[in-house]
XYZ file of C-alpha atoms in Angstrom:
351
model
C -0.169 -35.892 34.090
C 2.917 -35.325 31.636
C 3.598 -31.700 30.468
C 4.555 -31.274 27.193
C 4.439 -28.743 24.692
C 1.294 -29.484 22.084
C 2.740 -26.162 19.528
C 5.894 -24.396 18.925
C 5.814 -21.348 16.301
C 8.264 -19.793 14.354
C 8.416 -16.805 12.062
C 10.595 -16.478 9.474
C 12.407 -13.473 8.966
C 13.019 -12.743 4.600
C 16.295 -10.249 3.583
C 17.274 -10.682 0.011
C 18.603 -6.991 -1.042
C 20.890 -5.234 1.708
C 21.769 -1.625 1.907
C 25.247 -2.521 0.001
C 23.130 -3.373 -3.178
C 24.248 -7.239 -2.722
C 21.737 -10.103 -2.859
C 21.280 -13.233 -1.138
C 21.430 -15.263 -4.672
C 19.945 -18.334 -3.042
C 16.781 -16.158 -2.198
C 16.439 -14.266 -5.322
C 13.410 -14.438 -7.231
C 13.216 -15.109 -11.205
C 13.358 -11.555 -12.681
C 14.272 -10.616 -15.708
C 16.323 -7.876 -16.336
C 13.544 -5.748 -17.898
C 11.334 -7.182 -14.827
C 13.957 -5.365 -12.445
C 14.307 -2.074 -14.757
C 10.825 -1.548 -14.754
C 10.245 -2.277 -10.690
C 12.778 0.375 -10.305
C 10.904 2.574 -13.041
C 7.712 2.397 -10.787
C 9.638 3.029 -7.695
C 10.993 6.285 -9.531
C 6.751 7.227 -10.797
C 5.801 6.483 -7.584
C 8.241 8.696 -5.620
C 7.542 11.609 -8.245
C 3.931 11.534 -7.449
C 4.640 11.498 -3.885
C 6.737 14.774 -4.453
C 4.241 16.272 -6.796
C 1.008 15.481 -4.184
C 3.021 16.968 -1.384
C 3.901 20.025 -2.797
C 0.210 20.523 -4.505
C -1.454 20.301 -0.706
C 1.038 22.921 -0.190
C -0.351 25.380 -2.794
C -3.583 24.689 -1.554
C -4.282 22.747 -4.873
C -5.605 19.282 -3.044
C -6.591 18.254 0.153
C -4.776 15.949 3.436
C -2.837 14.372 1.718
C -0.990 10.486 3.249
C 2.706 10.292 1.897
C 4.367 6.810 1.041
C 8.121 7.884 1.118
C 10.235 5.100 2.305
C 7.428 2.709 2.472
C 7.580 2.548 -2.027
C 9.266 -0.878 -1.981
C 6.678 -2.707 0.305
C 4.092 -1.498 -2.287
C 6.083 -1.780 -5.796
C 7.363 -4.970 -4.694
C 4.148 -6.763 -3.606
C 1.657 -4.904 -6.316
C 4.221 -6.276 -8.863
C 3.332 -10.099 -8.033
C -0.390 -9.075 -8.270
C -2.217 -10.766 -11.063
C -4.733 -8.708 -13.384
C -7.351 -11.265 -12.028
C -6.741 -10.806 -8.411
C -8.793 -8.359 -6.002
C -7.214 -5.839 -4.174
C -8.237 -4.214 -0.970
C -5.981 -1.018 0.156
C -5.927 1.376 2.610
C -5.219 5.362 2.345
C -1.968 5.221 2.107
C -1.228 2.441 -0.987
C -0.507 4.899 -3.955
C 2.475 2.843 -5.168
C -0.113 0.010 -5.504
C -2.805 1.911 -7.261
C 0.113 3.271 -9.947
C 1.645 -0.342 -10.414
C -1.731 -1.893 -11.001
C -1.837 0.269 -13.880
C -4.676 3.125 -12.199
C -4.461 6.163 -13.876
C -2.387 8.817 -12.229
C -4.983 12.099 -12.730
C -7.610 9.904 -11.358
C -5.832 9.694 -8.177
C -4.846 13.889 -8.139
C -8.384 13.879 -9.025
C -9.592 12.030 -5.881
C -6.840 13.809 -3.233
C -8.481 17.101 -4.928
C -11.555 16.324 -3.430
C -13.241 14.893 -6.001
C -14.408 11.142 -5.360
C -15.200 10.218 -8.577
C -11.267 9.895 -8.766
C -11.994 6.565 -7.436
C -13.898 5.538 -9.811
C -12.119 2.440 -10.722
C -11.800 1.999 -14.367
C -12.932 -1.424 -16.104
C -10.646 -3.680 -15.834
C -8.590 -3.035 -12.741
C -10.015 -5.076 -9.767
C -8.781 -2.600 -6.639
C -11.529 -1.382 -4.619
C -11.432 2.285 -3.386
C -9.105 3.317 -0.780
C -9.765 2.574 2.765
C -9.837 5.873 5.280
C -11.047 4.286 8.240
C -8.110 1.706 10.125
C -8.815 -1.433 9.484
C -12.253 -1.840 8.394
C -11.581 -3.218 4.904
C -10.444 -6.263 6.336
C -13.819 -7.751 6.599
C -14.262 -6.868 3.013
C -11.607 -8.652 1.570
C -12.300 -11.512 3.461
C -15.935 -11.604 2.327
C -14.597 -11.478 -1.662
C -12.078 -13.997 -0.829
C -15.126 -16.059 0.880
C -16.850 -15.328 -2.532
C -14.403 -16.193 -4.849
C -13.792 -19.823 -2.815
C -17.532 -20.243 -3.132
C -17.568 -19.539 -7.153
C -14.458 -21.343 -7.832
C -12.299 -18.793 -8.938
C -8.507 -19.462 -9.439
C -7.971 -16.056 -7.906
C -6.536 -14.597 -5.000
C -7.828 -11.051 -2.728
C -5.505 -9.174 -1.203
C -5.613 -6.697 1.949
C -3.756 -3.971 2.386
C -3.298 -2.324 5.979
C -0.964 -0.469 8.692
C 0.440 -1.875 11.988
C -2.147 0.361 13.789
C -4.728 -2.000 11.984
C -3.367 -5.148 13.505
C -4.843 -3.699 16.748
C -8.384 -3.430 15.350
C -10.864 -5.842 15.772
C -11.943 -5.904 12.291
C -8.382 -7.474 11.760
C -8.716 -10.093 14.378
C -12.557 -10.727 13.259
C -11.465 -10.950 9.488
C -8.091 -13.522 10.734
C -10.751 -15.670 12.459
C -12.564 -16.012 9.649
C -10.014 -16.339 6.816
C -8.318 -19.133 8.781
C -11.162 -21.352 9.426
C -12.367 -21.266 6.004
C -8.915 -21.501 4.430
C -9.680 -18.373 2.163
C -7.431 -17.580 -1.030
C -6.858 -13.967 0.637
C -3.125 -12.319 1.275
C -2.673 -10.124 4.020
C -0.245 -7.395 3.767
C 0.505 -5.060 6.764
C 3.283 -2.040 6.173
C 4.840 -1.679 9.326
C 5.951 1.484 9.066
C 6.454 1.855 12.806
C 3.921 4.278 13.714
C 0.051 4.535 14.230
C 0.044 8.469 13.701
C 2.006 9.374 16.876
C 1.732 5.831 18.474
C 5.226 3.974 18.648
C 4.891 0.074 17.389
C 6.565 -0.575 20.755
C 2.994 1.156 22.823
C 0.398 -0.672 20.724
C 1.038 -4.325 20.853
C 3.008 -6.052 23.341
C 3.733 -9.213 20.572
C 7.635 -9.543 19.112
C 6.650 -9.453 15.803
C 3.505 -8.614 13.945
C 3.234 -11.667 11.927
C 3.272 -13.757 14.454
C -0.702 -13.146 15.463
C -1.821 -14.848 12.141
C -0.778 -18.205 14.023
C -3.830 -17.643 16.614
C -5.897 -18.120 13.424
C -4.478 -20.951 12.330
C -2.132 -19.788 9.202
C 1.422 -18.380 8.818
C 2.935 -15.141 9.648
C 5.963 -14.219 7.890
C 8.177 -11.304 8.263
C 9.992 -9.451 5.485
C 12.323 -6.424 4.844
C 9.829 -3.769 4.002
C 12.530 -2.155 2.530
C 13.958 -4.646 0.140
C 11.513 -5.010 -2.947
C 13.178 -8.461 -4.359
C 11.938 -9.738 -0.161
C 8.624 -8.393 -0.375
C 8.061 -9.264 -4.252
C 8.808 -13.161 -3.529
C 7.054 -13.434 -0.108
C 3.714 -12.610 -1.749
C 4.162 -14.256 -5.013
C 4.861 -17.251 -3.203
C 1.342 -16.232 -0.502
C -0.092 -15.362 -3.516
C -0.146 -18.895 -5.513
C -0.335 -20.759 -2.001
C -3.616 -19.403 -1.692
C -4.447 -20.128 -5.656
C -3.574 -23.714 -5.254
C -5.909 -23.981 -1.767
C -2.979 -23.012 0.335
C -5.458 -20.600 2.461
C -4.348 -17.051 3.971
C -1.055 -15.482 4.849
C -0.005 -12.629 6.668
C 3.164 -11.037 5.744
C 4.437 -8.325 7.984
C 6.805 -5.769 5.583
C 9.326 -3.910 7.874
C 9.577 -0.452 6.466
C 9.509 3.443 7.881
C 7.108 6.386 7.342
C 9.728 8.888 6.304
C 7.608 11.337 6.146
C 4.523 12.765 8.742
C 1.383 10.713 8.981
C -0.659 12.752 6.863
C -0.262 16.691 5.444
C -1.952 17.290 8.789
C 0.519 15.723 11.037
C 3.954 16.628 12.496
C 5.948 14.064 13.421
C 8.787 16.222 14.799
C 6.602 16.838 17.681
C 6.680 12.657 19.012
C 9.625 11.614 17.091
C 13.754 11.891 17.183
C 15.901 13.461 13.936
C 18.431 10.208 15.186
C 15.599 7.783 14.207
C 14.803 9.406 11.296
C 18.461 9.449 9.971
C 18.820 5.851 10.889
C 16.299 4.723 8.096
C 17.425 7.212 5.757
C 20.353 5.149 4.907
C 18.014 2.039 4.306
C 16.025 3.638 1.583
C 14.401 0.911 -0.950
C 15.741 3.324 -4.201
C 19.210 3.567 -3.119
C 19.746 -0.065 -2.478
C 18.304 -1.570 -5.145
C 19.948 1.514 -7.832
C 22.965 0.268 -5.942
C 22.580 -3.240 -6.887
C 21.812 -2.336 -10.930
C 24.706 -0.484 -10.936
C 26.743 -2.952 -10.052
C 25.078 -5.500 -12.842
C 25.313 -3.076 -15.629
C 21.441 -2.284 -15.653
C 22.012 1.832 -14.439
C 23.772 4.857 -15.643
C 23.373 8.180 -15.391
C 21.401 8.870 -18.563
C 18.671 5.487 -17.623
C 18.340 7.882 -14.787
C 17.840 11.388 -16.304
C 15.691 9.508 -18.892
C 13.526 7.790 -16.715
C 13.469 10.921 -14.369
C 12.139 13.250 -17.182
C 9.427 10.733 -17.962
C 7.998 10.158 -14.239
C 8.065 14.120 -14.153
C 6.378 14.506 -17.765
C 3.798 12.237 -16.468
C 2.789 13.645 -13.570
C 2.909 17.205 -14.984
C -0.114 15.482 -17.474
C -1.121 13.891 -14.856
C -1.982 17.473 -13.059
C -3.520 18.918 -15.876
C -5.995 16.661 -16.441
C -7.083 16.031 -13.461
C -7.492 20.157 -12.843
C -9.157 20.534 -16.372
C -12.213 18.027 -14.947
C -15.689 19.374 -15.125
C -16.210 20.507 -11.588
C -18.792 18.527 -9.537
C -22.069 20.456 -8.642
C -22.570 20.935 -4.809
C -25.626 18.780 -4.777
C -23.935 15.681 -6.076
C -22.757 15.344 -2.281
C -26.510 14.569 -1.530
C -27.821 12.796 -4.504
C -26.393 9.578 -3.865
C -26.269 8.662 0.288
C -29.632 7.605 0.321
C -32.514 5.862 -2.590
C -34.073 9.545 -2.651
C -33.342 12.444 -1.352
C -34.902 12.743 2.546
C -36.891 16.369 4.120
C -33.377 17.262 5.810
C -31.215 16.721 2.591
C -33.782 18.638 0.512
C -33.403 21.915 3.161
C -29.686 21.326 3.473
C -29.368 21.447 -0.332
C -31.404 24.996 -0.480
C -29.603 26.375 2.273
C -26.247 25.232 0.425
């Protein structure tokens, strides 16, 4: 009997914005120039809040809180190609998402307060409510993609998850079945590198990430993490595949968790200052401020202006969401069950 080889897979690799500010002008999406401004206005919002979260858990004014520094461009990027129309499906740590989709910002102070009817999605914004557990909205989003193949829609779901996910077998169960129905669904996993305190290198034993949407029968594809114009036109392009019947794709963003897993973490303890320092210099801000500079679209008052106004609204942004009407203690047992059960009733008088 011959031997030959019956499949050979490749994964492609996207850079489009380096850390000079310079683009690969073959790659480049079509942007406008108010398109770009405003990208780079959300990455500046989406920072602020990041700032503004942190140093509220500090003051004891909201709870664990998961920071997104360094990982803003994998979410700016990809929430920008997201159609009003389209489902989303994020994890905990997809603030940049929420505020480019248009959420609004006390909701989510509200809902890092404590307070869970924070996620209370508003009408008219199809993103469900984030995702603590690893993984386990996979299934989900595969199920409304499933739906939304079944109805008809011209619409596409998309999953949001970590590379600790990739190792859960929600993921692999929710692959399976996104590949062999063809389902208009776009997974996104932020590599940031670490699972909590669990090196990339120490949970999967693969080269790339991507590369395990093959198994199921659709394409992986890899992308700067870091570079927003990258991650932007990877999941436009996933994004009307799977419109036009294209099925699933995974795309793998390459970025860093600057910061510790969660308010409750410290990273110092499992990782080195060198490593640290070595993403530092491929921050998504810098490189793309970098590259308006050098096409006349930044100066130093689009900065100060744009600054002031992420900082004005996230100042309102507190204030509302600590002027809320406080929740009574027994709305914690109202709703888990149809009616309220013998325990629930005791726990709520011993309260």
């Amino acid at each position: 009997m011959p031997e030959e080889i019956i499949e050979s897979l490749n994964v492609r690799y996207i850079n489009i914005l380096n850390e000079n500010g310079d683009v690969d002008e073959s790659l480049m999406p079509s942007l406008s120039q108010s398109e770009i401004k405003k990208i780079y206005e959300l990455l500046i919002l989406s920072r602020t809040f990041d700032r503004y979260a942190l140093n509220l858990q500090r003051e004891g004014r909201i709870g664990t809180y998961a920071s997104i520094l360094g990982q803003e461009a994998s979410q700016i990027g990809s929430a920008f190609a997201i159609e009003k129309s389209d489902w989303v499906f994020p994890s905990f740590r997809e603030m940049g998402v929420y505020i480019t989709l248009g959420y609004p910002v006390y909701m989510l102070f509200q809902y890092w307060s404590g307070d869970e009817r924070g996620m209370q999605t508003p009408e008219g914004l199809n993103i469900f409510p984030l995702c603590v557990p690893v993984g386990t909205q996979v299934p989900h989003a595969v199920g409304a993609a499933m739906a939304a193949k079944y109805k008809g829609d011209k619409i596409a779901v998309i999953c949001y998850f970590g590379d600790g996910g990739t190792s859960k077998g929600d993921f692999h169960e929710g692959f399976n079945m996104a590949g062999v129905f063809k389902l208009p669904v776009v997974f996104i996993c932020q590599n940031n590198q670490w699972a909590i305190s669990v090196p990339r290198s120490r949970q999967t034993a693969s080269k790339t990430l991507a590369q395990k949407a093959f198994a199921y029968g659709f394409e992986g594809i890899q992308v700067d993490g870091n570079d927003v114009f990258a991650v932007y036109k990877v999941v436009r392009e996933a994004l009307d595949k799977a419109k036009d019947g294209g099925g699933p794709t995974f795309i793998e963003c390459v970025t860093y968790r600057m910061g510790d897993h969660t308010t409750a973490d410290d990273a110092s303890r499992y990782r080195s200052k060198d490593e640290v320092e070595a993403w530092r210099s491929k921050d998504p801000i810098a490189r793309l401020k970098l590259f308006m500079e050098k096409n006349m679209l930044w100066t130093d008052e689009y900065q100060k202006e744009i600054e002031g106004k992420a900082k004005d609204m996230n100042d309102e942004a507190v204030k509302m969401a600590e002027s809320v009407e406080k929740q009574h203690f027994e709305e914690m047992f109202k709703y888990t069950y149809e009616r309220l059960t013998f325990r629930q009733i005791k726990e709520m008088k011993d309260f």
